[in-house]
Coordinates of C-alpha atoms in Angstrom, one line a residue:
M1 CA -2.9 -23.1 -5.3
Q2 CA -4.7 -22.5 -2.0
Q3 CA -3.9 -18.8 -2.3
M4 CA -5.3 -18.7 -5.9
K5 CA -8.6 -20.3 -4.7
F6 CA -8.7 -17.7 -1.9
I7 CA -8.4 -14.9 -4.5
A8 CA -11.0 -16.4 -6.7
M9 CA -13.4 -16.6 -3.8
W10 CA -13.0 -12.9 -3.0
V11 CA -13.7 -11.9 -6.6
I12 CA -16.8 -14.2 -6.8
I13 CA -18.1 -12.7 -3.5
A14 CA -17.5 -9.2 -5.0
Q15 CA -19.7 -10.2 -8.0
F16 CA -22.3 -11.6 -5.6
L17 CA -22.6 -8.5 -3.5
T18 CA -22.7 -6.3 -6.6
A19 CA -25.6 -8.4 -7.9
F20 CA -27.2 -8.4 -4.4
V21 CA -27.4 -4.6 -4.4
G22 CA -27.8 -4.1 -8.1
R23 CA -30.9 -6.4 -8.4
S24 CA -32.5 -5.1 -5.2
I25 CA -35.0 -2.9 -6.9
S26 CA -37.3 -5.8 -8.0
P27 CA -38.0 -7.2 -4.5
L28 CA -38.4 -3.7 -3.1
M29 CA -40.7 -2.5 -6.0
F30 CA -43.9 -2.6 -4.0
Y31 CA -42.6 -0.5 -1.2
I32 CA -40.9 2.0 -3.6
S33 CA -44.1 2.3 -5.5
V34 CA -46.2 3.1 -2.4
D35 CA -43.7 5.5 -0.9
L36 CA -43.0 7.5 -4.1
S37 CA -46.6 7.1 -5.5
L38 CA -45.4 5.7 -8.8
N39 CA -47.6 4.2 -11.5
K40 CA -46.9 0.9 -13.1
G41 CA -45.1 2.5 -16.0
Q42 CA -42.8 4.5 -13.9
L43 CA -42.1 1.5 -11.6
G44 CA -41.4 -0.8 -14.6
F45 CA -38.8 1.7 -15.9
L46 CA -36.6 1.4 -12.8
P47 CA -35.1 -2.0 -13.6
T48 CA -34.9 -0.9 -17.3
A49 CA -32.8 2.1 -16.2
L50 CA -30.3 -0.4 -14.6
F51 CA -29.8 -2.2 -17.9
I52 CA -29.6 1.1 -19.8
G53 CA -26.6 1.9 -17.5
Q54 CA -25.2 -1.5 -18.3
F55 CA -25.6 -1.0 -22.0
I56 CA -23.9 2.4 -21.9
A57 CA -20.9 1.3 -19.8
T58 CA -19.9 -2.2 -20.7
L59 CA -18.0 -1.5 -23.9
L60 CA -15.9 1.3 -22.6
I61 CA -15.2 -0.4 -19.2
G62 CA -14.3 -3.6 -21.1
Y63 CA -11.9 -1.6 -23.2
L64 CA -10.3 0.0 -20.0
A65 CA -10.1 -3.4 -18.3
D66 CA -7.6 -4.5 -20.8
R67 CA -5.4 -1.5 -20.1
L68 CA -5.8 -0.6 -16.4
S69 CA -5.6 -2.4 -13.1
T70 CA -8.7 -4.6 -12.8
R71 CA -8.1 -4.6 -9.0
K72 CA -8.6 -0.8 -8.8
M73 CA -11.4 -0.9 -11.4
M74 CA -13.4 -3.4 -9.3
V75 CA -13.1 -1.1 -6.3
C76 CA -14.3 1.9 -8.3
L77 CA -17.2 0.0 -9.8
M78 CA -18.5 -1.4 -6.5
I79 CA -18.3 2.1 -5.0
V80 CA -20.3 3.4 -8.0
V81 CA -23.0 0.8 -7.5
G82 CA -23.2 1.4 -3.7
A83 CA -23.2 5.1 -4.0
G84 CA -25.8 5.1 -6.8
F85 CA -28.3 3.0 -4.8
L86 CA -27.5 4.8 -1.6
S87 CA -28.4 8.1 -3.3
F88 CA -31.5 6.5 -4.9
A89 CA -32.8 5.4 -1.5
W90 CA -33.0 9.0 -0.3
I91 CA -34.2 10.9 -3.4
D92 CA -37.9 11.6 -3.8
N93 CA -37.7 13.2 -7.3
Y94 CA -38.4 10.4 -9.8
G95 CA -36.3 11.8 -12.6
V96 CA -33.2 12.4 -10.5
A97 CA -33.7 8.9 -8.9
L98 CA -33.6 7.4 -12.4
V99 CA -30.3 9.1 -13.1
F100 CA -28.7 7.4 -10.1
V101 CA -30.1 4.0 -11.0
V102 CA -28.6 4.4 -14.5
L103 CA -25.3 5.4 -12.8
A104 CA -25.5 2.3 -10.6
G105 CA -26.3 0.2 -13.7
M106 CA -23.0 1.4 -15.3
G107 CA -21.1 0.0 -12.3
Y108 CA -23.2 -3.1 -12.2
G109 CA -22.7 -3.9 -15.9
G110 CA -19.0 -2.9 -15.8
M111 CA -18.2 -5.6 -13.2
H112 CA -18.7 -8.3 -15.8
P113 CA -15.9 -7.5 -18.2
V114 CA -13.6 -6.5 -15.3
T115 CA -14.0 -9.7 -13.4
N116 CA -13.8 -11.7 -16.6
H117 CA -10.5 -10.2 -17.5
F118 CA -9.1 -10.7 -14.0
L119 CA -10.0 -14.4 -14.0
V120 CA -8.7 -15.1 -17.5
N121 CA -5.4 -13.4 -16.8
T122 CA -4.9 -14.8 -13.3
F123 CA -5.8 -18.5 -13.6
P124 CA -4.8 -21.3 -15.9
V125 CA -6.9 -21.9 -19.0
N126 CA -8.3 -25.2 -17.8
K127 CA -9.7 -23.5 -14.7
V128 CA -11.3 -20.5 -16.3
S129 CA -14.5 -22.3 -17.4
L130 CA -15.5 -23.5 -14.0
L131 CA -14.6 -20.2 -12.4
M132 CA -16.6 -18.3 -15.0
G133 CA -19.6 -20.5 -14.1
L134 CA -19.2 -19.9 -10.4
K135 CA -18.9 -16.2 -11.0
Q136 CA -22.1 -16.2 -13.1
M137 CA -23.8 -18.3 -10.5
S138 CA -23.0 -15.7 -7.9
I139 CA -24.9 -13.2 -9.9
T140 CA -28.1 -15.3 -9.8
L141 CA -27.6 -16.1 -6.1
G142 CA -27.1 -12.4 -5.4
S143 CA -30.4 -11.6 -7.2
A144 CA -32.2 -14.4 -5.3
G145 CA -30.6 -13.4 -2.0
S146 CA -31.8 -9.8 -2.3
S147 CA -35.4 -11.1 -2.2
V148 CA -34.8 -13.5 0.7
V149 CA -32.9 -11.0 2.9
L150 CA -34.2 -7.5 2.0
I151 CA -38.0 -8.1 2.1
P152 CA -38.1 -9.3 5.7
L153 CA -35.8 -6.5 6.7
V154 CA -38.1 -3.8 5.2
A155 CA -40.7 -4.7 7.9
Y156 CA -38.4 -3.5 10.6
I157 CA -36.5 -0.5 9.2
G158 CA -38.3 0.4 5.9
W159 CA -37.1 0.1 2.3
R160 CA -34.8 3.2 2.4
Y161 CA -32.7 2.0 5.4
T162 CA -32.8 -1.5 4.0
L163 CA -31.3 -0.5 0.7
S164 CA -28.9 1.9 2.4
V165 CA -27.5 -1.0 4.6
A166 CA -27.0 -3.1 1.5
A167 CA -25.3 -0.3 -0.4
V168 CA -23.0 0.6 2.5
S169 CA -22.1 -3.1 2.9
L170 CA -21.0 -3.2 -0.7
V171 CA -18.9 0.0 -0.4
L172 CA -17.2 -1.4 2.8
Y173 CA -16.4 -4.7 1.0
S174 CA -14.9 -2.7 -1.9
L175 CA -12.5 -1.0 0.5
I176 CA -11.3 -4.4 1.8
I177 CA -10.8 -6.2 -1.5
P178 CA -7.7 -4.2 -2.7
F179 CA -5.7 -5.6 0.3
V180 CA -6.8 -9.2 -0.5
L181 CA -5.9 -8.9 -4.2
K182 CA -2.6 -7.0 -3.6
L183 CA -0.5 -10.1 -4.4
K184 CA -1.9 -10.0 -7.9
E185 CA -1.6 -6.2 -8.3
D186 CA -1.5 -5.1 -11.9
S187 CA -0.3 -8.5 -13.0
Q188 CA -2.4 -8.1 -16.1
T189 CA -0.8 -4.9 -17.2
D190 CA 2.0 -6.9 -18.8
L191 CA -0.6 -8.5 -21.0
A192 CA -2.5 -5.3 -21.8
T193 CA -3.1 -4.9 -25.5
K194 CA -1.7 -1.9 -27.3
M195 CA -4.1 -2.3 -30.2
P196 CA -6.1 0.8 -31.0
L197 CA -9.9 0.8 -30.2
R198 CA -10.9 1.0 -33.9
Q199 CA -8.8 -2.0 -34.8
Q200 CA -10.1 -4.1 -31.9
L201 CA -13.7 -3.2 -32.9
R202 CA -12.9 -4.2 -36.5
I203 CA -11.7 -7.6 -35.3
F204 CA -14.8 -8.1 -33.1
V205 CA -17.2 -7.1 -35.9
H206 CA -15.5 -9.5 -38.4
S207 CA -15.0 -12.4 -36.0
K208 CA -17.4 -15.2 -36.9
W209 CA -16.9 -16.7 -33.4
L210 CA -18.1 -13.5 -31.7
F211 CA -20.9 -13.2 -34.2
F212 CA -22.3 -16.6 -33.3
T213 CA -21.7 -16.0 -29.6
N214 CA -23.3 -12.5 -29.5
S215 CA -26.2 -13.6 -31.7
S216 CA -26.9 -16.5 -29.4
A217 CA -26.6 -14.3 -26.3
F218 CA -28.9 -11.7 -27.9
V219 CA -31.7 -14.3 -28.2
L220 CA -31.1 -16.3 -25.0
M221 CA -30.6 -13.3 -22.7
G222 CA -33.7 -11.6 -24.2
V223 CA -35.8 -14.7 -23.7
Q224 CA -34.4 -15.3 -20.2
I225 CA -35.5 -11.8 -19.1
T226 CA -38.9 -12.3 -20.8
F227 CA -39.4 -15.6 -19.0
N228 CA -38.5 -14.1 -15.6
T229 CA -40.8 -11.1 -16.3
Y230 CA -43.9 -12.9 -17.5
V231 CA -43.8 -16.4 -15.9
I232 CA -45.7 -15.2 -12.8
L233 CA -48.4 -13.5 -14.9
F234 CA -48.6 -16.6 -17.1
L235 CA -49.2 -18.9 -14.2
Y236 CA -51.7 -16.5 -12.6
E237 CA -53.7 -15.7 -15.7
V238 CA -53.5 -18.9 -17.7
K239 CA -53.0 -21.6 -15.1
D240 CA -55.0 -19.9 -12.3
W241 CA -52.3 -20.1 -9.7
S242 CA -52.0 -17.8 -6.8
I243 CA -49.4 -15.0 -7.0
Y244 CA -47.5 -16.5 -4.1
S245 CA -47.2 -19.9 -5.7
A246 CA -46.1 -18.3 -9.0
G247 CA -43.5 -16.4 -7.1
I248 CA -42.2 -19.6 -5.5
C249 CA -41.8 -21.0 -9.0
L250 CA -39.8 -18.0 -10.1
A251 CA -37.5 -18.6 -7.1
I252 CA -37.1 -22.2 -8.2
S253 CA -36.2 -21.1 -11.6
E254 CA -33.5 -18.7 -10.3
I255 CA -32.0 -21.4 -8.0
S256 CA -32.0 -23.9 -10.9
G257 CA -30.3 -21.3 -13.1
A258 CA -27.6 -20.7 -10.4
C259 CA -26.9 -24.5 -10.4
G260 CA -26.9 -24.5 -14.3
R261 CA -24.3 -21.8 -14.6
V262 CA -21.8 -24.0 -12.9
L263 CA -22.9 -27.5 -14.0
W264 CA -23.1 -26.6 -17.7
C265 CA -19.5 -25.4 -17.6
I266 CA -18.5 -28.7 -15.9
I267 CA -20.5 -30.7 -18.5
S268 CA -18.9 -28.9 -21.4
D269 CA -15.4 -29.6 -20.0
K270 CA -15.8 -33.2 -18.9
F271 CA -18.2 -34.7 -21.5
F272 CA -18.0 -32.4 -24.5
N273 CA -14.3 -31.8 -24.7
K274 CA -14.9 -28.0 -24.3
N275 CA -17.3 -27.9 -27.3
R276 CA -19.4 -25.1 -26.0
W277 CA -21.6 -24.9 -29.0
G278 CA -22.8 -28.5 -28.6
V279 CA -23.8 -27.6 -25.0
L280 CA -25.5 -24.4 -26.0
L281 CA -27.5 -26.3 -28.6
I282 CA -28.7 -28.7 -25.9
I283 CA -29.5 -25.8 -23.6
T284 CA -31.6 -24.2 -26.4
I285 CA -33.5 -27.5 -27.1
L286 CA -34.2 -28.1 -23.4
S287 CA -35.5 -24.5 -23.0
T288 CA -37.8 -24.9 -26.0
I289 CA -39.2 -28.1 -24.7
G290 CA -39.7 -26.7 -21.2
I291 CA -41.6 -23.6 -22.4
T292 CA -43.7 -25.5 -24.9
L293 CA -44.8 -28.1 -22.3
M294 CA -45.8 -25.3 -19.9
Y295 CA -48.6 -24.4 -22.4
F296 CA -50.0 -27.9 -22.7
I297 CA -49.7 -29.6 -19.3
H298 CA -51.9 -29.0 -16.3
S299 CA -50.3 -31.0 -13.6
S300 CA -48.8 -28.5 -11.0
M301 CA -45.8 -30.8 -10.3
L302 CA -45.0 -31.2 -14.0
I303 CA -45.2 -27.4 -14.5
V304 CA -42.8 -26.9 -11.6
I305 CA -40.4 -29.4 -13.2
C306 CA -40.7 -27.6 -16.6
I307 CA -39.9 -24.2 -14.9
A308 CA -36.9 -25.8 -13.2
I309 CA -35.7 -27.1 -16.5
V310 CA -36.1 -23.8 -18.2
G311 CA -34.3 -22.0 -15.4
F312 CA -31.5 -24.6 -15.3
S313 CA -31.0 -24.2 -19.1
L314 CA -32.0 -20.7 -20.0
A315 CA -30.5 -18.9 -17.0
G316 CA -27.7 -21.4 -16.8
F317 CA -26.3 -20.5 -20.3
N318 CA -24.5 -17.4 -19.0
G319 CA -21.5 -19.3 -17.7
I320 CA -21.0 -20.9 -21.2
W321 CA -21.6 -17.6 -22.9
M322 CA -19.0 -15.7 -20.9
T323 CA -16.5 -18.6 -21.4
L324 CA -17.1 -18.6 -25.1
T325 CA -16.6 -14.9 -25.3
V326 CA -13.2 -14.8 -23.6
E327 CA -12.1 -17.9 -25.6
S328 CA -12.9 -16.2 -28.8
V329 CA -10.2 -13.6 -28.5
E330 CA -6.7 -13.3 -27.1
K331 CA -6.4 -12.9 -23.3
S332 CA -5.3 -9.3 -23.7
M333 CA -8.7 -8.4 -25.2
S334 CA -10.9 -10.5 -22.9
G335 CA -12.3 -7.5 -21.0
F336 CA -13.2 -5.6 -24.2
A337 CA -14.7 -8.7 -25.8
S338 CA -16.8 -9.3 -22.7
G339 CA -18.1 -5.7 -22.7
F340 CA -18.8 -5.9 -26.4
S341 CA -20.8 -9.1 -26.0
I342 CA -22.8 -7.9 -23.0
M343 CA -23.7 -4.7 -24.9
V344 CA -25.1 -6.8 -27.8
A345 CA -27.0 -9.0 -25.4
S346 CA -28.4 -6.0 -23.6
I347 CA -30.1 -5.0 -26.9
G348 CA -31.9 -8.3 -26.8
V349 CA -33.0 -7.4 -23.2
F350 CA -34.5 -4.1 -24.5
L351 CA -36.3 -5.5 -27.5
I352 CA -37.6 -9.1 -26.8
P353 CA -39.6 -8.6 -23.6
P354 CA -41.6 -5.6 -24.9
I355 CA -42.3 -7.3 -28.2
F356 CA -43.5 -10.4 -26.3
G357 CA -45.6 -8.3 -24.0
S358 CA -47.2 -6.5 -27.0
L359 CA -48.0 -9.8 -28.7
V360 CA -49.6 -11.1 -25.5
E361 CA -51.5 -7.9 -25.0
Y362 CA -53.2 -8.1 -28.5
W363 CA -53.2 -11.8 -29.4
G364 CA -52.6 -13.7 -26.2
Y365 CA -50.0 -16.0 -24.7
T366 CA -50.2 -18.5 -27.6
V367 CA -48.9 -16.0 -30.1
G368 CA -46.3 -14.9 -27.6
G369 CA -45.2 -18.5 -27.2
V370 CA -44.9 -19.0 -30.9
F371 CA -42.7 -15.9 -31.0
L372 CA -40.4 -17.3 -28.4
I373 CA -40.2 -20.7 -30.1
S374 CA -39.3 -19.0 -33.4
L375 CA -36.5 -17.2 -31.7
F376 CA -35.2 -20.5 -30.2
A377 CA -35.4 -22.0 -33.7
C378 CA -33.3 -19.2 -35.2
C379 CA -30.8 -19.5 -32.4
A380 CA -30.5 -23.3 -32.8
I381 CA -29.8 -22.9 -36.5
L382 CA -27.0 -20.5 -35.7
M383 CA -25.6 -22.9 -33.2
V384 CA -25.7 -25.8 -35.6
I385 CA -23.7 -23.7 -38.2
A386 CA -21.2 -22.7 -35.5
L387 CA -20.9 -26.4 -34.3
F388 CA -20.0 -27.7 -37.8
T389 CA -17.7 -24.7 -38.4
V390 CA -15.9 -25.5 -35.2
K391 CA -15.5 -29.2 -36.2
K392 CA -14.3 -28.1 -39.7
V393 CA -11.6 -25.9 -38.2
N394 CA -10.5 -28.6 -35.7
I395 CA -10.2 -31.1 -38.6
Q396 CA -8.1 -28.6 -40.6
N397 CA -5.9 -27.9 -37.6
G398 CA -5.6 -31.5 -36.7

């Protein structure tokens, strides 16, 4: 058991470092903009390019994860992320730089289904939920860690060397991890599915469980990115806060989300008898209340509390989401199912933030808030339907 915990720790650290490098663009944006003379439109497209790469790759990599050695795939994907950002750091041509960010995004997004498949096929069923929450927490901590570590380092060696050091560290870690995971080498190949791609896709498209899961992830992931993108502007423009104070609140939201990704999984196992839909419904309700109250209250302390609640709930849903996804299919298809679900959620990331931004641009934050609350309402209805469907199935099986 101690050896299994050791293996899990190394996989979680791999996900942490991948997120640390993969989400490094946001904290370095100011320095990249000045050095490359980028306008706001060009600068804003850099993180979008990362998610475009994720959208392109997750389905295919998830499919391969069910058939190939996840240990070797983890190594390849970490090298892709590290090499992509290392190249980006030393390229002055904006168009070429974007290509390498997209390439890095493919590795970044591909790590999700690969690590999901590894955990599902390596550990007992009753341990997967907590491990999934810890893995998802490492992504948020990696994102927050890049802000804490990289920005001070830029003052000494510049953004190019700073990003290069982070990228090289990831590549070096990728060369160590095969030896650590050698005891579990290719253990999942015995469980690899022989089902053709088209047949698997047909199962996913017709699966009501994945429909509910993906629809919920589409909304919650899109709103989560929207919240992270616009909360600083909202506090600055509507609440008259300083940029620094608003940035601290975003960090509080990220830290709360990291805690939520673990705690919600524990809560669903201990208090809800693994009823993920009941927990997701509570998460949606808390997120709705938190965002709504932010519009009406003026106390700084209460606003910070609301932001922490939204972060804990909205960013914390990812652990439950990933657990639901792998529980919706057989173990042999867990990688492909994860990739399929992340691909659908990525569409929400593309669509919801720009729609919200356009509504705010023309009609203000009130209309934008109504848009988000409407999305939450639709999501809650889907979850209620899923919740009662799950109960019905359980009664029939009981």
